[in-house]
Amino acid sequence: MSPTPSDGLAIEIRPIRPDDKQRLAAGHELMSSETQRMRYLMPKPRLSSAELRYLTEIDGEDHVALVAVAEQFPEVTLGVGRFVRDRERPDTAEFAIVIADAFQGIGLGGALAEQLAEAAIERGVRRFSATVLHENVAIRALLERISDRLAEARWSDGAGELLYELSAA
Ligand SMILES: CC(C)(COP(=O)(O)OP(=O)(O)OC[C@H]1O[C@@H](n2cnc3c(N)ncnc32)[C@H](O)[C@@H]1OP(=O)(O)O)[C@@H](O)C(=O)NCCC(=O)NCCS
C-alpha cells in the first residue's frame, strides 16, 4: 500500500546516505510519470544503478542532499532535494527537488528547500540554478520562497535555466 498524508505520518528530513539506494528507487516508483518528467525534464521510469550511486554517494559539501522519510514507511523516500556546486562558479549550485505526488502541496518541498538553502549558505553557496519546464509553476513558487531575487532566466524550447539569489540566513 502506498503512503498518503492522511496516514498521519511522522516525517523526518535527514541527509541522504549510501544505503538509501533502494529507498530512493522505491520512492521514484511512487511518483507519476508527470512528476518524474518535471524533475528530470524527460521520461524517467526508473533510476539506473549508476544514477542511484551518483544520487546517494555524495560528499556533503559540494553535493548535499536531504530526504524525507516517514517512520511508518521506512522503505521509501517521500521526497528528496539536493544541490550540486558548480565547479566553474563555486558560489552557485544546481538545485533539484522532487516530492511524491500524494505529498505535494502540503509544505514538504518548502521544508526541504529551506533546509537546503541554509546548508548552502553555510557552505558559501549564494545562488541556486535550476532547469525547469515552462509549465512548472510550483517549482518557481518554491524557489521564490528561499530567494531574494531571480537574477537570470534563459528560456528555450519550453525549458528555462533560472538563477536565484538565496536569501541571507
Ligand atoms: C515543485 C515541488 C518540489 C514543490 O513541492 P511541494 O511539497 O508540493 O511544495 P510546498 O507544498 O512546500 O509548496 C511550496 C510553494 O509552492 C507552491 N505550490 C505548490 N504546488 C503548487 C502548484 N501546483 N501550483 C502553484 N504553486 C504551487 C505553494 O503554494 C508554495 O508557495 P508559497 O510558499 O508561496 O505558499 C513538487 O511540486 C514536485 O515534486 N514537483 C515535481 C518535481 C519538480 O517539478 N521538480 C523541480 C525540478 S528542479
PDB file of N, CA and C in Angstrom, residues 60-120:
ATOM      1  N   GLY A  60      28.612  15.704   0.797  1.00  0.00           N
ATOM      2  CA  GLY A  60      28.013  16.513   1.863  1.00  0.00           C
ATOM      3  C   GLY A  60      28.559  17.937   1.932  1.00  0.00           C
ATOM      4  N   GLU A  61      29.394  18.312   0.993  1.00  0.00           N
ATOM      5  CA  GLU A  61      29.969  19.665   0.982  1.00  0.00           C
ATOM      6  C   GLU A  61      29.665  20.343  -0.372  1.00  0.00           C
ATOM      7  N   ASP A  62      30.103  19.715  -1.452  1.00  0.00           N
ATOM      8  CA  ASP A  62      29.812  20.262  -2.781  1.00  0.00           C
ATOM      9  C   ASP A  62      28.536  19.639  -3.355  1.00  0.00           C
ATOM     10  N   HIS A  63      28.156  18.529  -2.812  1.00  0.00           N
ATOM     11  CA  HIS A  63      26.906  17.861  -3.210  1.00  0.00           C
ATOM     12  C   HIS A  63      26.186  17.485  -1.910  1.00  0.00           C
ATOM     13  N   VAL A  64      25.078  18.162  -1.675  1.00  0.00           N
ATOM     14  CA  VAL A  64      24.315  17.956  -0.435  1.00  0.00           C
ATOM     15  C   VAL A  64      22.913  17.502  -0.822  1.00  0.00           C
ATOM     16  N   ALA A  65      22.396  16.473  -0.170  1.00  0.00           N
ATOM     17  CA  ALA A  65      21.033  16.013  -0.472  1.00  0.00           C
ATOM     18  C   ALA A  65      20.319  15.640   0.818  1.00  0.00           C
ATOM     19  N   LEU A  66      19.043  15.968   0.878  1.00  0.00           N
ATOM     20  CA  LEU A  66      18.196  15.628   2.022  1.00  0.00           C
ATOM     21  C   LEU A  66      17.034  14.776   1.533  1.00  0.00           C
ATOM     22  N   VAL A  67      16.637  13.818   2.361  1.00  0.00           N
ATOM     23  CA  VAL A  67      15.460  13.012   2.031  1.00  0.00           C
ATOM     24  C   VAL A  67      14.399  13.183   3.108  1.00  0.00           C
ATOM     25  N   ALA A  68      13.144  12.982   2.712  1.00  0.00           N
ATOM     26  CA  ALA A  68      12.029  12.945   3.657  1.00  0.00           C
ATOM     27  C   ALA A  68      11.556  11.506   3.731  1.00  0.00           C
ATOM     28  N   VAL A  69      11.555  10.954   4.952  1.00  0.00           N
ATOM     29  CA  VAL A  69      11.167   9.541   5.144  1.00  0.00           C
ATOM     30  C   VAL A  69      10.176   9.474   6.307  1.00  0.00           C
ATOM     31  N   ALA A  70       9.126   8.672   6.124  1.00  0.00           N
ATOM     32  CA  ALA A  70       8.144   8.507   7.203  1.00  0.00           C
ATOM     33  C   ALA A  70       8.523   7.299   8.048  1.00  0.00           C
ATOM     34  N   GLU A  71       8.426   7.495   9.342  1.00  0.00           N
ATOM     35  CA  GLU A  71       8.746   6.418  10.280  1.00  0.00           C
ATOM     36  C   GLU A  71       7.934   5.155   9.948  1.00  0.00           C
ATOM     37  N   GLN A  72       6.655   5.367   9.559  1.00  0.00           N
ATOM     38  CA  GLN A  72       5.751   4.225   9.317  1.00  0.00           C
ATOM     39  C   GLN A  72       5.997   3.531   7.969  1.00  0.00           C
ATOM     40  N   PHE A  73       6.720   4.220   7.037  1.00  0.00           N
ATOM     41  CA  PHE A  73       7.016   3.633   5.716  1.00  0.00           C
ATOM     42  C   PHE A  73       8.507   3.794   5.430  1.00  0.00           C
ATOM     43  N   PRO A  74       9.349   3.127   6.229  1.00  0.00           N
ATOM     44  CA  PRO A  74      10.787   3.398   6.139  1.00  0.00           C
ATOM     45  C   PRO A  74      11.429   2.925   4.836  1.00  0.00           C
ATOM     46  N   GLU A  75      10.689   2.186   4.020  1.00  0.00           N
ATOM     47  CA  GLU A  75      11.302   1.610   2.825  1.00  0.00           C
ATOM     48  C   GLU A  75      11.226   2.502   1.585  1.00  0.00           C
ATOM     49  N   VAL A  76      10.587   3.694   1.699  1.00  0.00           N
ATOM     50  CA  VAL A  76      10.531   4.609   0.542  1.00  0.00           C
ATOM     51  C   VAL A  76      10.864   6.040   0.976  1.00  0.00           C
ATOM     52  N   THR A  77      11.468   6.792   0.045  1.00  0.00           N
ATOM     53  CA  THR A  77      11.612   8.230   0.296  1.00  0.00           C
ATOM     54  C   THR A  77      10.354   8.902  -0.240  1.00  0.00           C
ATOM     55  N   LEU A  78       9.850   9.895   0.519  1.00  0.00           N
ATOM     56  CA  LEU A  78       8.663  10.649   0.079  1.00  0.00           C
ATOM     57  C   LEU A  78       9.083  11.905  -0.658  1.00  0.00           C
ATOM     58  N   GLY A  79      10.333  12.264  -0.517  1.00  0.00           N
ATOM     59  CA  GLY A  79      10.833  13.442  -1.209  1.00  0.00           C
ATOM     60  C   GLY A  79      12.339  13.479  -1.097  1.00  0.00           C
ATOM     61  N   VAL A  80      12.966  14.151  -2.048  1.00  0.00           N
ATOM     62  CA  VAL A  80      14.418  14.330  -2.000  1.00  0.00           C
ATOM     63  C   VAL A  80      14.759  15.641  -2.688  1.00  0.00           C
ATOM     64  N   GLY A  81      15.671  16.368  -2.060  1.00  0.00           N
ATOM     65  CA  GLY A  81      16.131  17.620  -2.650  1.00  0.00           C
ATOM     66  C   GLY A  81      17.639  17.677  -2.546  1.00  0.00           C
ATOM     67  N   ARG A  82      18.269  18.389  -3.481  1.00  0.00           N
ATOM     68  CA  ARG A  82      19.737  18.432  -3.458  1.00  0.00           C
ATOM     69  C   ARG A  82      20.272  19.692  -4.108  1.00  0.00           C
ATOM     70  N   PHE A  83      21.548  19.986  -3.812  1.00  0.00           N
ATOM     71  CA  PHE A  83      22.260  20.966  -4.619  1.00  0.00           C
ATOM     72  C   PHE A  83      23.658  20.448  -4.900  1.00  0.00           C
ATOM     73  N   VAL A  84      24.154  20.786  -6.076  1.00  0.00           N
ATOM     74  CA  VAL A  84      25.491  20.364  -6.504  1.00  0.00           C
ATOM     75  C   VAL A  84      26.238  21.620  -6.939  1.00  0.00           C
ATOM     76  N   ARG A  85      27.349  21.886  -6.273  1.00  0.00           N
ATOM     77  CA  ARG A  85      28.100  23.102  -6.562  1.00  0.00           C
ATOM     78  C   ARG A  85      28.663  23.081  -7.985  1.00  0.00           C
ATOM     79  N   ASP A  86      28.615  24.244  -8.612  1.00  0.00           N
ATOM     80  CA  ASP A  86      29.153  24.413  -9.961  1.00  0.00           C
ATOM     81  C   ASP A  86      30.673  24.596  -9.844  1.00  0.00           C
ATOM     82  N   ARG A  87      31.435  23.757 -10.524  1.00  0.00           N
ATOM     83  CA  ARG A  87      32.899  23.822 -10.409  1.00  0.00           C
ATOM     84  C   ARG A  87      33.456  25.155 -10.892  1.00  0.00           C
ATOM     85  N   GLU A  88      32.822  25.704 -11.936  1.00  0.00           N
ATOM     86  CA  GLU A  88      33.324  26.974 -12.507  1.00  0.00           C
ATOM     87  C   GLU A  88      32.960  28.167 -11.622  1.00  0.00           C
ATOM     88  N   ARG A  89      31.801  28.058 -10.964  1.00  0.00           N
ATOM     89  CA  ARG A  89      31.313  29.173 -10.138  1.00  0.00           C
ATOM     90  C   ARG A  89      30.976  28.596  -8.759  1.00  0.00           C
ATOM     91  N   PRO A  90      31.957  28.521  -7.859  1.00  0.00           N
ATOM     92  CA  PRO A  90      31.743  27.809  -6.579  1.00  0.00           C
ATOM     93  C   PRO A  90      30.682  28.418  -5.664  1.00  0.00           C
ATOM     94  N   ASP A  91      30.259  29.674  -5.955  1.00  0.00           N
ATOM     95  CA  ASP A  91      29.189  30.246  -5.125  1.00  0.00           C
ATOM     96  C   ASP A  91      27.802  29.942  -5.704  1.00  0.00           C
ATOM     97  N   THR A  92      27.764  29.086  -6.730  1.00  0.00           N
ATOM     98  CA  THR A  92      26.497  28.729  -7.378  1.00  0.00           C
ATOM     99  C   THR A  92      26.342  27.210  -7.373  1.00  0.00           C
ATOM    100  N   ALA A  93      25.115  26.738  -7.127  1.00  0.00           N
ATOM    101  CA  ALA A  93      24.877  25.293  -7.132  1.00  0.00           C
ATOM    102  C   ALA A  93      23.591  24.988  -7.887  1.00  0.00           C
ATOM    103  N   GLU A  94      23.603  23.848  -8.561  1.00  0.00           N
ATOM    104  CA  GLU A  94      22.412  23.382  -9.280  1.00  0.00           C
ATOM    105  C   GLU A  94      21.474  22.755  -8.247  1.00  0.00           C
ATOM    106  N   PHE A  95      20.229  23.200  -8.245  1.00  0.00           N
ATOM    107  CA  PHE A  95      19.234  22.749  -7.268  1.00  0.00           C
ATOM    108  C   PHE A  95      18.226  21.836  -7.967  1.00  0.00           C
ATOM    109  N   ALA A  96      17.837  20.764  -7.290  1.00  0.00           N
ATOM    110  CA  ALA A  96      16.786  19.889  -7.837  1.00  0.00           C
ATOM    111  C   ALA A  96      16.018  19.269  -6.678  1.00  0.00           C
ATOM    112  N   ILE A  97      14.735  19.058  -6.903  1.00  0.00           N
ATOM    113  CA  ILE A  97      13.895  18.546  -5.812  1.00  0.00           C
ATOM    114  C   ILE A  97      12.723  17.781  -6.405  1.00  0.00           C
ATOM    115  N   VAL A  98      12.251  16.796  -5.660  1.00  0.00           N
ATOM    116  CA  VAL A  98      11.020  16.106  -6.075  1.00  0.00           C
ATOM    117  C   VAL A  98      10.310  15.558  -4.842  1.00  0.00           C
ATOM    118  N   ILE A  99       8.988  15.685  -4.873  1.00  0.00           N
ATOM    119  CA  ILE A  99       8.146  15.193  -3.778  1.00  0.00           C
ATOM    120  C   ILE A  99       7.149  14.204  -4.391  1.00  0.00           C
ATOM    121  N   ALA A 100       6.918  13.087  -3.716  1.00  0.00           N
ATOM    122  CA  ALA A 100       5.947  12.093  -4.206  1.00  0.00           C
ATOM    123  C   ALA A 100       4.578  12.769  -4.370  1.00  0.00           C
ATOM    124  N   ASP A 101       3.874  12.405  -5.439  1.00  0.00           N
ATOM    125  CA  ASP A 101       2.618  13.102  -5.797  1.00  0.00           C
ATOM    126  C   ASP A 101       1.661  13.277  -4.617  1.00  0.00           C
ATOM    127  N   ALA A 102       1.446  12.209  -3.861  1.00  0.00           N
ATOM    128  CA  ALA A 102       0.443  12.265  -2.786  1.00  0.00           C
ATOM    129  C   ALA A 102       0.838  13.241  -1.686  1.00  0.00           C
ATOM    130  N   PHE A 103       2.119  13.633  -1.663  1.00  0.00           N
ATOM    131  CA  PHE A 103       2.618  14.513  -0.600  1.00  0.00           C
ATOM    132  C   PHE A 103       2.930  15.921  -1.098  1.00  0.00           C
ATOM    133  N   GLN A 104       2.572  16.224  -2.353  1.00  0.00           N
ATOM    134  CA  GLN A 104       2.809  17.573  -2.871  1.00  0.00           C
ATOM    135  C   GLN A 104       1.762  18.540  -2.311  1.00  0.00           C
ATOM    136  N   GLY A 105       2.155  19.809  -2.166  1.00  0.00           N
ATOM    137  CA  GLY A 105       1.214  20.861  -1.769  1.00  0.00           C
ATOM    138  C   GLY A 105       0.919  20.924  -0.290  1.00  0.00           C
ATOM    139  N   ILE A 106       1.715  20.211   0.526  1.00  0.00           N
ATOM    140  CA  ILE A 106       1.470  20.264   1.987  1.00  0.00           C
ATOM    141  C   ILE A 106       2.689  20.799   2.741  1.00  0.00           C
ATOM    142  N   GLY A 107       3.600  21.416   2.005  1.00  0.00           N
ATOM    143  CA  GLY A 107       4.723  22.084   2.670  1.00  0.00           C
ATOM    144  C   GLY A 107       6.015  21.293   2.750  1.00  0.00           C
ATOM    145  N   LEU A 108       6.012  20.063   2.251  1.00  0.00           N
ATOM    146  CA  LEU A 108       7.214  19.230   2.376  1.00  0.00           C
ATOM    147  C   LEU A 108       8.353  19.771   1.495  1.00  0.00           C
ATOM    148  N   GLY A 109       8.025  20.146   0.256  1.00  0.00           N
ATOM    149  CA  GLY A 109       9.041  20.714  -0.643  1.00  0.00           C
ATOM    150  C   GLY A 109       9.620  21.990  -0.052  1.00  0.00           C
ATOM    151  N   GLY A 110       8.751  22.822   0.501  1.00  0.00           N
ATOM    152  CA  GLY A 110       9.205  24.071   1.112  1.00  0.00           C
ATOM    153  C   GLY A 110      10.162  23.799   2.268  1.00  0.00           C
ATOM    154  N   ALA A 111       9.827  22.807   3.086  1.00  0.00           N
ATOM    155  CA  ALA A 111      10.679  22.477   4.246  1.00  0.00           C
ATOM    156  C   ALA A 111      12.049  21.973   3.778  1.00  0.00           C
ATOM    157  N   LEU A 112      12.056  21.106   2.769  1.00  0.00           N
ATOM    158  CA  LEU A 112      13.334  20.598   2.237  1.00  0.00           C
ATOM    159  C   LEU A 112      14.149  21.741   1.646  1.00  0.00           C
ATOM    160  N   ALA A 113      13.483  22.597   0.865  1.00  0.00           N
ATOM    161  CA  ALA A 113      14.184  23.689   0.184  1.00  0.00           C
ATOM    162  C   ALA A 113      14.785  24.658   1.204  1.00  0.00           C
ATOM    163  N   GLU A 114      14.046  24.940   2.266  1.00  0.00           N
ATOM    164  CA  GLU A 114      14.571  25.876   3.273  1.00  0.00           C
ATOM    165  C   GLU A 114      15.801  25.293   3.957  1.00  0.00           C
ATOM    166  N   GLN A 115      15.766  23.994   4.271  1.00  0.00           N
ATOM    167  CA  GLN A 115      16.935  23.375   4.920  1.00  0.00           C
ATOM    168  C   GLN A 115      18.120  23.322   3.960  1.00  0.00           C
ATOM    169  N   LEU A 116      17.831  23.099   2.667  1.00  0.00           N
ATOM    170  CA  LEU A 116      18.918  23.063   1.681  1.00  0.00           C
ATOM    171  C   LEU A 116      19.527  24.451   1.505  1.00  0.00           C
ATOM    172  N   ALA A 117      18.687  25.481   1.498  1.00  0.00           N
ATOM    173  CA  ALA A 117      19.198  26.849   1.340  1.00  0.00           C
ATOM    174  C   ALA A 117      20.100  27.197   2.523  1.00  0.00           C
ATOM    175  N   GLU A 118      19.690  26.786   3.704  1.00  0.00           N
ATOM    176  CA  GLU A 118      20.502  27.038   4.902  1.00  0.00           C
ATOM    177  C   GLU A 118      21.855  26.329   4.795  1.00  0.00           C
ATOM    178  N   ALA A 119      21.816  25.049   4.388  1.00  0.00           N
ATOM    179  CA  ALA A 119      23.057  24.270   4.241  1.00  0.00           C
ATOM    180  C   ALA A 119      23.942  24.889   3.159  1.00  0.00           C
ATOM    181  N   ALA A 120      23.322  25.415   2.110  1.00  0.00           N
ATOM    182  CA  ALA A 120      24.084  26.024   1.015  1.00  0.00           C
ATOM    183  C   ALA A 120      24.809  27.266   1.506  1.00  0.00           C
TER     184      ALA A 120
END
